[in-house]
Short mmCIF file of C-alpha atoms in Angstrom, two decimals:
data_model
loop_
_atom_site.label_atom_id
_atom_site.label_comp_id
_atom_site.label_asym_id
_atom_site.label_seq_id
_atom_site.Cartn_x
_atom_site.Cartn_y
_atom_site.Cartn_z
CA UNK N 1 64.14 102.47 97.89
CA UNK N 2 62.50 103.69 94.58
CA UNK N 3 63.00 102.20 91.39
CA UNK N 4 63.16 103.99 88.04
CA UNK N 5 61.94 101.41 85.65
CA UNK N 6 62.63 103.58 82.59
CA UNK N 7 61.72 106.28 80.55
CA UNK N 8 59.12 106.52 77.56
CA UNK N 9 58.95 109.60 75.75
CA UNK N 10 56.36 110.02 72.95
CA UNK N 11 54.67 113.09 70.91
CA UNK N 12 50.90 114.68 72.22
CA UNK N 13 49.35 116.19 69.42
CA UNK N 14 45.85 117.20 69.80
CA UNK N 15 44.49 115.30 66.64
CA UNK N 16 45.83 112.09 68.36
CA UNK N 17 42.81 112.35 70.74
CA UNK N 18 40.18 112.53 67.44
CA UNK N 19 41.96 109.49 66.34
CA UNK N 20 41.37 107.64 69.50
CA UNK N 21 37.76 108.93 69.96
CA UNK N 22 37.21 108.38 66.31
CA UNK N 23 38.76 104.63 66.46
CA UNK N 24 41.25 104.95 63.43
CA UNK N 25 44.20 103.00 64.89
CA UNK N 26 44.10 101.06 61.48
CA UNK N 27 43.26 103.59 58.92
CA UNK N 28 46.65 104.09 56.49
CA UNK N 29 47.09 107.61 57.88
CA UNK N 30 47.46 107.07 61.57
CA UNK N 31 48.51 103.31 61.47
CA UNK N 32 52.10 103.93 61.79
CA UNK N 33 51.64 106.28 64.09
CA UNK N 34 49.64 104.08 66.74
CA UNK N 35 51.80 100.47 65.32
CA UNK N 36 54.55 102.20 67.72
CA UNK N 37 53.23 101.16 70.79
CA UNK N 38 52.27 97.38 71.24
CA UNK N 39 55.71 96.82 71.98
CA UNK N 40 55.31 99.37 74.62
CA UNK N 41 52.40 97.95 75.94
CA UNK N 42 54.86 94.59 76.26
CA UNK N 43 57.57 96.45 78.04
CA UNK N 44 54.41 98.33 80.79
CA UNK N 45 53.16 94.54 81.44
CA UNK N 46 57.13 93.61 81.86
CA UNK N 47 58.23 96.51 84.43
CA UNK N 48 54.95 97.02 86.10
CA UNK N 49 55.35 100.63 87.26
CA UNK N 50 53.43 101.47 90.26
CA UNK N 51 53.49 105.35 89.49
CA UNK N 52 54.89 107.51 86.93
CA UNK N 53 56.37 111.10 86.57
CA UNK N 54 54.77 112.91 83.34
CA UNK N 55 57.09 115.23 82.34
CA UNK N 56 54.93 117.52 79.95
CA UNK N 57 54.29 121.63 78.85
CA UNK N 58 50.61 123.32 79.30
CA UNK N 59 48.89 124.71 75.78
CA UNK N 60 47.25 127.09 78.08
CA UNK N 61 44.30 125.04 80.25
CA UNK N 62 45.93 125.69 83.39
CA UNK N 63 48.41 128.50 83.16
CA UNK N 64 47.62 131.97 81.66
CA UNK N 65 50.45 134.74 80.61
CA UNK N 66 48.49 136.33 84.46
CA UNK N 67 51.32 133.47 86.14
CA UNK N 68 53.97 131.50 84.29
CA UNK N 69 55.71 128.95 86.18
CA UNK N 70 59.19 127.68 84.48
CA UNK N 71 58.66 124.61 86.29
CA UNK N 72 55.33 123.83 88.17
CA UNK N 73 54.97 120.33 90.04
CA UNK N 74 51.50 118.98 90.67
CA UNK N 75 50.51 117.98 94.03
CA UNK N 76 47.08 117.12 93.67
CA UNK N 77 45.26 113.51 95.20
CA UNK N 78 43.54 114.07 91.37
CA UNK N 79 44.19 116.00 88.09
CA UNK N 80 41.48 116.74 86.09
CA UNK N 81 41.25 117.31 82.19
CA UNK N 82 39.26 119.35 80.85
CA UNK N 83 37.91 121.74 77.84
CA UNK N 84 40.63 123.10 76.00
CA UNK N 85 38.15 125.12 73.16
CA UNK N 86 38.49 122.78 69.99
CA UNK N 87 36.87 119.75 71.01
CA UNK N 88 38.50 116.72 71.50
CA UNK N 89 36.36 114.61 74.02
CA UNK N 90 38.40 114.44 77.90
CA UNK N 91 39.67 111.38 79.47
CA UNK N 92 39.20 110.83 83.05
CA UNK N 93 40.40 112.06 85.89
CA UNK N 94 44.04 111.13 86.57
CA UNK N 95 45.05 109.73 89.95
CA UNK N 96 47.29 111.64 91.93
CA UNK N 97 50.16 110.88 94.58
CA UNK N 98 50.97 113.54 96.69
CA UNK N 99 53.03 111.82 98.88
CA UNK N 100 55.75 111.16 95.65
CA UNK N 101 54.74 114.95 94.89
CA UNK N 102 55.84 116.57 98.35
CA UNK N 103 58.92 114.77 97.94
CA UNK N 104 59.78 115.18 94.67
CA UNK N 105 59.43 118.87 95.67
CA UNK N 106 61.57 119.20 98.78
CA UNK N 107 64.20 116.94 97.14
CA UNK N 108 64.08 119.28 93.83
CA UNK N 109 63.86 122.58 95.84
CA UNK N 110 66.82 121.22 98.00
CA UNK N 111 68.89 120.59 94.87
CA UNK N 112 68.50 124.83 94.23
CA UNK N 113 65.32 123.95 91.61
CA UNK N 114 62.72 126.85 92.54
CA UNK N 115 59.64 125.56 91.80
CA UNK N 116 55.39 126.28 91.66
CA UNK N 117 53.79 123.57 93.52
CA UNK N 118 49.61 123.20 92.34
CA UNK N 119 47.82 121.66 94.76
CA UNK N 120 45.19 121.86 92.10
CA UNK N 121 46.35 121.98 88.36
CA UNK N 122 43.98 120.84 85.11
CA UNK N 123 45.83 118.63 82.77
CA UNK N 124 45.59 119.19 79.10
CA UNK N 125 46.08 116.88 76.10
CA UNK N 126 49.74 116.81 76.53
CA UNK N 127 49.24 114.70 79.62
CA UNK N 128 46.01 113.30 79.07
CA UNK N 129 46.75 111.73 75.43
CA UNK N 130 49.87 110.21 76.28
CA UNK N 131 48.90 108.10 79.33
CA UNK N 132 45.74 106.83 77.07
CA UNK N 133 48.84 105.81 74.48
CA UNK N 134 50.15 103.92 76.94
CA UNK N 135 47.14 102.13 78.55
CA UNK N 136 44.73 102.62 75.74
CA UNK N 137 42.38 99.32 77.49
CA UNK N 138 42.68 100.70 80.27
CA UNK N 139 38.54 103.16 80.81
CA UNK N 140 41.20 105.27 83.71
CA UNK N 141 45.33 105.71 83.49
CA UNK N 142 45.93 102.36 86.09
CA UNK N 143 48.81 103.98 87.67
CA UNK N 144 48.88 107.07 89.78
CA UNK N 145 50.78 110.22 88.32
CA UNK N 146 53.04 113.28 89.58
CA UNK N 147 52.52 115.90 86.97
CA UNK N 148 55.77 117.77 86.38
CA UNK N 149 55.03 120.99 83.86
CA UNK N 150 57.72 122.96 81.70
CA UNK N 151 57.42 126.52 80.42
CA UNK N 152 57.71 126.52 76.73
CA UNK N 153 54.45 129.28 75.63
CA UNK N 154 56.70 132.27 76.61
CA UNK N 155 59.93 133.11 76.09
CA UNK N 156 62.76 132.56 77.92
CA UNK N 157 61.97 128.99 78.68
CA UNK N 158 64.39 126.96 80.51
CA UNK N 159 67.40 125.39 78.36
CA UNK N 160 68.15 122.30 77.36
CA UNK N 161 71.09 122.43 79.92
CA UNK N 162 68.59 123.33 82.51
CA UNK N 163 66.16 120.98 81.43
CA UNK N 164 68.30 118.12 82.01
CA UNK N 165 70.02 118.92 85.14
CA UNK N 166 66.59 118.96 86.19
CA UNK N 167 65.32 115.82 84.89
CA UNK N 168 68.98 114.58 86.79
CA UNK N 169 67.99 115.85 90.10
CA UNK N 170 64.41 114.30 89.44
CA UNK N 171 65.77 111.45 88.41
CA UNK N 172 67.67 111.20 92.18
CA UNK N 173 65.28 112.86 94.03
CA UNK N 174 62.63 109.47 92.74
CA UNK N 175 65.71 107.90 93.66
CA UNK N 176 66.11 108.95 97.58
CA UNK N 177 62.29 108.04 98.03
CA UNK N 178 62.40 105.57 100.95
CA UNK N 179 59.61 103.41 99.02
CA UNK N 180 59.95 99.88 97.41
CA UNK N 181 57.89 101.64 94.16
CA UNK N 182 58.71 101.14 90.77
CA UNK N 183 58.68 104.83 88.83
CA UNK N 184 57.94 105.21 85.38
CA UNK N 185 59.54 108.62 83.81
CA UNK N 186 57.25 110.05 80.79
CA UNK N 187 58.36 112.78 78.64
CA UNK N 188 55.98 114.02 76.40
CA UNK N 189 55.92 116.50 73.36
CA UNK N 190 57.77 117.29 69.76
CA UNK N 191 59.43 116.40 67.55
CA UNK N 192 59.92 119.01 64.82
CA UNK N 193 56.99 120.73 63.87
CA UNK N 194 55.79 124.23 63.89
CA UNK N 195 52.62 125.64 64.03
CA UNK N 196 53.04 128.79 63.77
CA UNK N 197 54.21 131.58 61.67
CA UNK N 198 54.96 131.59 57.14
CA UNK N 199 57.32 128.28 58.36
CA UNK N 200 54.55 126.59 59.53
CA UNK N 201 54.56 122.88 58.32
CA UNK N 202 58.23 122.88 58.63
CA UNK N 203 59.96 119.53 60.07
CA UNK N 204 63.41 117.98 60.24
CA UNK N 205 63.63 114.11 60.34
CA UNK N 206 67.63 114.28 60.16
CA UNK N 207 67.75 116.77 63.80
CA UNK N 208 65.03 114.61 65.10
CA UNK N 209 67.13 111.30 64.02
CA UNK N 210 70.19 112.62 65.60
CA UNK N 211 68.14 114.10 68.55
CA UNK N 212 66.75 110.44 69.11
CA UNK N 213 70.06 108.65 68.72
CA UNK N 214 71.46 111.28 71.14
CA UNK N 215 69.34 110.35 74.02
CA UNK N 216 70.68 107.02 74.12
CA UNK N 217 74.56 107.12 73.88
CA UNK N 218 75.01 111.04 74.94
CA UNK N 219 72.38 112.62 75.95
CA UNK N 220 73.97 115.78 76.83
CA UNK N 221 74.58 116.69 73.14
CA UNK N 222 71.09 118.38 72.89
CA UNK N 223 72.49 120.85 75.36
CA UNK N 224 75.25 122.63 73.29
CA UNK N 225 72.29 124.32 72.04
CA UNK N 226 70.10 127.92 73.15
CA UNK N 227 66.29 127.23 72.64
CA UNK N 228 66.46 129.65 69.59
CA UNK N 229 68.59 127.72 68.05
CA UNK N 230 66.51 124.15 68.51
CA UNK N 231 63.55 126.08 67.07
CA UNK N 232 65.47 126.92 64.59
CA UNK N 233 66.52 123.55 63.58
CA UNK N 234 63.01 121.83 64.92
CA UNK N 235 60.50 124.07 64.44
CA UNK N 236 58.81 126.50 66.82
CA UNK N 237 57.10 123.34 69.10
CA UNK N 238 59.66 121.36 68.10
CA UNK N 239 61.40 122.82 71.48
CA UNK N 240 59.13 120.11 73.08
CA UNK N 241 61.87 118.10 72.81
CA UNK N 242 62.92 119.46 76.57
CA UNK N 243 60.55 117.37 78.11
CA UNK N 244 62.58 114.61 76.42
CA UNK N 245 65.47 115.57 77.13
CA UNK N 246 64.55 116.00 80.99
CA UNK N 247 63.27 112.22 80.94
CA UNK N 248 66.28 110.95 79.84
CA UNK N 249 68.46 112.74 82.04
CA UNK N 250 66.69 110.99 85.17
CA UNK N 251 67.69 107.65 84.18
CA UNK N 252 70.55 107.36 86.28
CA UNK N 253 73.82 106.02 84.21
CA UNK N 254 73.51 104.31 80.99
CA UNK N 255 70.60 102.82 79.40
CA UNK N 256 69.64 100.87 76.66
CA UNK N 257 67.02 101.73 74.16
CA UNK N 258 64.08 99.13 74.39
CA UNK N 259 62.40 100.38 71.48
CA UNK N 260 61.43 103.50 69.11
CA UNK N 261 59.54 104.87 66.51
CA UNK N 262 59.44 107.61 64.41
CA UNK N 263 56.52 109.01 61.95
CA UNK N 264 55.91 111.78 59.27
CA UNK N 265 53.07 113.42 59.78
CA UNK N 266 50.50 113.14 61.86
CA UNK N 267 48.92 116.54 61.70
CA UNK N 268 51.71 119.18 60.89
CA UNK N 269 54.17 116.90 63.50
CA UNK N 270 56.68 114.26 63.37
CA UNK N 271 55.78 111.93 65.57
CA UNK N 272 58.80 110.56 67.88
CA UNK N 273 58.61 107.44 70.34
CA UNK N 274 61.00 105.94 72.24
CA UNK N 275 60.97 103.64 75.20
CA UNK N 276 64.85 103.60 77.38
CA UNK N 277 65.73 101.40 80.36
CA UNK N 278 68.12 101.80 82.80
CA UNK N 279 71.35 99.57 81.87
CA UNK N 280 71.54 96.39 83.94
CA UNK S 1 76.91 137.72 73.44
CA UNK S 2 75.53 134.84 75.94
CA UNK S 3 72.90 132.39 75.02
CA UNK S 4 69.97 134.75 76.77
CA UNK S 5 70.68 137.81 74.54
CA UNK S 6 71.17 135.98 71.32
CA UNK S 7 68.55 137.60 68.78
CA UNK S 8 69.03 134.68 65.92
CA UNK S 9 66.69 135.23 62.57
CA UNK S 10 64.83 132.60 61.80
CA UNK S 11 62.88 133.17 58.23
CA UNK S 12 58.97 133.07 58.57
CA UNK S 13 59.53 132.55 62.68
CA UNK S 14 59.13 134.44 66.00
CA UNK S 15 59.40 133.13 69.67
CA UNK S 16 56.77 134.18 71.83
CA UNK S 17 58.62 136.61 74.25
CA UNK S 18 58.08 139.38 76.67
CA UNK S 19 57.61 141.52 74.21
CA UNK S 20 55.11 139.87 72.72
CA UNK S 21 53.43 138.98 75.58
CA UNK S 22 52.84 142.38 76.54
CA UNK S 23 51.57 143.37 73.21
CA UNK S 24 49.13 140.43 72.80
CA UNK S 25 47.80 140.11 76.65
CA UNK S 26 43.97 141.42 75.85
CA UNK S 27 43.99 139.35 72.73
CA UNK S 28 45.98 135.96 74.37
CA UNK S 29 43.17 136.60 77.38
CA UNK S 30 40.27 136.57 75.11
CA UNK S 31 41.42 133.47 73.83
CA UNK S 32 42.19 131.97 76.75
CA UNK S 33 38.55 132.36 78.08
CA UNK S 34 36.98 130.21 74.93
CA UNK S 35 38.59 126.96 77.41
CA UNK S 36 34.77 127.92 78.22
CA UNK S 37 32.01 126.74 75.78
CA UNK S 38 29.87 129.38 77.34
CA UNK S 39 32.31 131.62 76.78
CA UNK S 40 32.66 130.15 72.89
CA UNK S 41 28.71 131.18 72.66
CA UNK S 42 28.40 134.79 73.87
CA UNK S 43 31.81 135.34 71.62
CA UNK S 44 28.94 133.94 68.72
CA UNK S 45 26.50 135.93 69.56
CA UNK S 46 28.59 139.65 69.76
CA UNK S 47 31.97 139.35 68.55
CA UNK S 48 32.92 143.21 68.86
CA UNK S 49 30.88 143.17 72.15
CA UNK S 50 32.85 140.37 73.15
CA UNK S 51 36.63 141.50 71.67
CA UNK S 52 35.87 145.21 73.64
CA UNK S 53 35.08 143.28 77.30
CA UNK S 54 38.14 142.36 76.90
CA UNK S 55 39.99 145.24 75.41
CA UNK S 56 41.40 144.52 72.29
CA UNK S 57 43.38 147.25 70.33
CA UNK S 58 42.33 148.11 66.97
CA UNK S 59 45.00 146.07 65.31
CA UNK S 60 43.84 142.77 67.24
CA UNK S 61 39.91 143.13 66.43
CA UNK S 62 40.93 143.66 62.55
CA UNK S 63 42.67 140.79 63.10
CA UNK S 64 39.99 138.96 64.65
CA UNK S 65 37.14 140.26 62.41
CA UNK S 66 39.17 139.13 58.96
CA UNK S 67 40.75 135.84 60.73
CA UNK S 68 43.79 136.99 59.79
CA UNK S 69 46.42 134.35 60.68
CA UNK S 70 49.53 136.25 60.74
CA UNK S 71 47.41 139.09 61.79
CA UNK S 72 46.88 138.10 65.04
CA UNK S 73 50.22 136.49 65.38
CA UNK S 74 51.93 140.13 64.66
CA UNK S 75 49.09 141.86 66.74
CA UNK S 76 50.84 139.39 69.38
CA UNK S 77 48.49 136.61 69.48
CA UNK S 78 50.52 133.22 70.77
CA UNK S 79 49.38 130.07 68.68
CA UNK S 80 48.32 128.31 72.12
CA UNK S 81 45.72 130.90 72.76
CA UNK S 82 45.03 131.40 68.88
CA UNK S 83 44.35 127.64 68.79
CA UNK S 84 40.87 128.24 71.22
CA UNK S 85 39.81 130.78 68.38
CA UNK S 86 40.90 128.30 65.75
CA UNK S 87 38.40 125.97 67.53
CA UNK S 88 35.30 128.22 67.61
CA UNK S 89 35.80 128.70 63.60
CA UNK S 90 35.63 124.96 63.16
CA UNK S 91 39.83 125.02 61.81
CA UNK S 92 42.50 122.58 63.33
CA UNK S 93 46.40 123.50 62.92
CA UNK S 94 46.39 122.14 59.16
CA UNK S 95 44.23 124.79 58.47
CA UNK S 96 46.06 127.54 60.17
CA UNK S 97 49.25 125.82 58.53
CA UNK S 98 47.42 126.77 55.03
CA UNK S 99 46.47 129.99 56.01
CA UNK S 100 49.75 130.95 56.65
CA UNK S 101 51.79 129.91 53.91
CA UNK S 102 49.64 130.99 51.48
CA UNK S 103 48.57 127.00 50.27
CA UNK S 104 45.79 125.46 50.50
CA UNK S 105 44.89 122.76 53.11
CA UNK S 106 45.76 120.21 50.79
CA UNK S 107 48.64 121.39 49.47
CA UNK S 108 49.59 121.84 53.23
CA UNK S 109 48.92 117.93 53.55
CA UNK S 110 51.06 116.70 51.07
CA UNK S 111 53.67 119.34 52.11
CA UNK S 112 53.65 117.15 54.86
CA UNK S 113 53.21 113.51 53.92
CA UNK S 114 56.22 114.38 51.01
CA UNK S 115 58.42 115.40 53.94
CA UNK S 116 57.81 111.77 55.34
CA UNK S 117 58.72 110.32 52.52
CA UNK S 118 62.08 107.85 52.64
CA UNK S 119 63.10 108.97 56.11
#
């Protein structure tokens, strides 16, 4: 059966893309930003996933206000990225695996989750810049990826609550696969920050502390609150942290936190990364 | 009151909802379309040509003629979308952060590297 190695959940922003194209891994503003992940890179060459799950939300490359999926799976043999208008250079295309896809979607539709399947979808920065975090050697993403979208440019997105009973049915539904694979689980977005609006520039590293610390030891806290209410304490794409949330909640049981890191700013964000394994 | 129904206030911050989304569609679909760099050019070339193709009410071209931040964000204008715009006038989100608050870009900046400060 399937294997769910772990989960890694990290931030996306945009200007992390200039900072790879532009090679400023050491310069003092994004250094303790990208010092976060050699010890991820240690963990990836430890569990050797042979495919991961990107949980992740669309800036508006692939979905338009014309069709707005809550949750839209990808079931594509290849995702490509592509031009989102401000000109950050695109990475490769991204493997598919539609066999992991087409179940992950009858397993998720069977457990009452009424989904958008894309048998062709265009994967923006919030996928794209994540997986190059990950395997930054790497020219193309080594592994191949199920692209698993959340709604959060129009209101009402999903819940928290919703969010992660989803990520738990995902998390069994990888589970049930009758394949000896080994399944990575990405999350990918937040922490606080928003963009938009007089509050812009507004973050909170003491939610996004207890957010983090949360995920490990009780990871349903997150779900006492309504969306309004996270962006209200986390900024207006500081709701990101659903994607999180989802990741952790398909780990089954307890896990242990392998490793984390947390930065203020990088662009108007704080930066969040953690890496969780299923308990032994 | 259930979680769906709950209007909370937040100072200096609106969700993106329906209605919203109604009131911004021409504007949101405009930006949406600069994903295109040829779309990006003839948008150079003939801005009100461009901003009537696709319908935009009076409120949203003012908006768009005087890049008017919170303009377009009260005309309905969702920040995704906006962003594309952003990216034709050569701004990233620090400068939209400025715009918005009334600082400039580096007084945005340090807003932010102060609130990283000791965490």
């Amino acid at each position: 059966m399937a294997k769910i190695v772990g989960a890694i959940t990290t931030s996306h922003v945009p200007a992390i893309g200039r900072a790879i194209a532009g090679k400023l891994q050491d310069d003092p503003y994004w250094k303790p930003f990208f010092d976060g992940f050699p010890p991820v890179h240690a963990w990836l060459d430890k569990v050797r996933p042979d495919v991961a799950v990107v949980l992740y939300n669309d800036h508006g490359l692939n979905f338009f206000l014309d069709k707005m999926p809550t949750f839209a799976v990808g079931a594509a043999p290849e995702y490509h990225n592509a031009d989102e208008g401000w000109g950050i250079p695109t990475l490769p295309p991204f493997k598919g695996h539609p066999e992991l896809s087409w179940h992950v979607i009858n397993e998720l539709v069977a457990r009452e989750f009424d989904l958008t399947t894309c048998q062709e979808m265009l994967v923006d920065h919030a996928y794209s810049l994540p997986l190059k975090l990950l395997w930054p050697n790497d020219e193309k993403c080594p592994v191949p990826t199920v692209p698993v979208c959340i709604n959060t440019v129009q209101y009402p997105l999903p819940s928290a609550k919703r969010c992660y009973k989803l990520g738990k049915a995902l998390g069994e539904a990888i589970g049930s696969w009758d394949k000896d694979l080994r399944v990575l689980v990405i999350g990918t977005g937040g922490l606080s920050h928003q963009l938009d609006g007089e509050r812009a520039g507004f973050v909170n590293p003491e939610f996004d502390k207890a957010f983090m610390d949360s995920l490990v030891s009780d990871p349903e806290w997150v779900t006492q609150f309504s969306n309004e209410q996270i962006v209200e304490k986390t900024g207006t794409q500081g709701v990101e942290l659903l994607m999180w949330v989802a990741a952790r909640a398909a780990l089954p049981g307890r896990v242990g936190l392998v490793h984390s890191n947390y930065h203020i700013p990088i662009s108007n964000t704080a930066a969040g990364l953690m890496v969780m394994e299923v308990a032994a | 009151m259930n979680a769906a129904s709950q209007k909370l206030e937040i100072p200096g911050t609106r969700v993106f909802d329906g209605e919203l989304a109604q009131k911004g569609y021409a504007l949101n679909k405009m930006c949406f379309s600069f994903n295109s760099a040829e779309n990006r050019e003839a948008f150079r070339q003939d801005e009100a040509g461009y901003c009537r193709q696709f319908g935009l009410n009076a409120e949203q071209y003012e908006a768009i003629r005087t890049r008017n931040v919170l303009g377009l964000l009260a005309a309905g204008g969702n920040v995704y979308y906006l962003a594309k715009f952003a990216g034709i006038l050569g701004l990233d989100v620090q400068d939209l952060g400025a715009a918005q608050t009334g600082m400039s870009k580096d007084e945005f900046k340090a807003m932010l590297l102060a609130a990283g400060k000791g965490i």
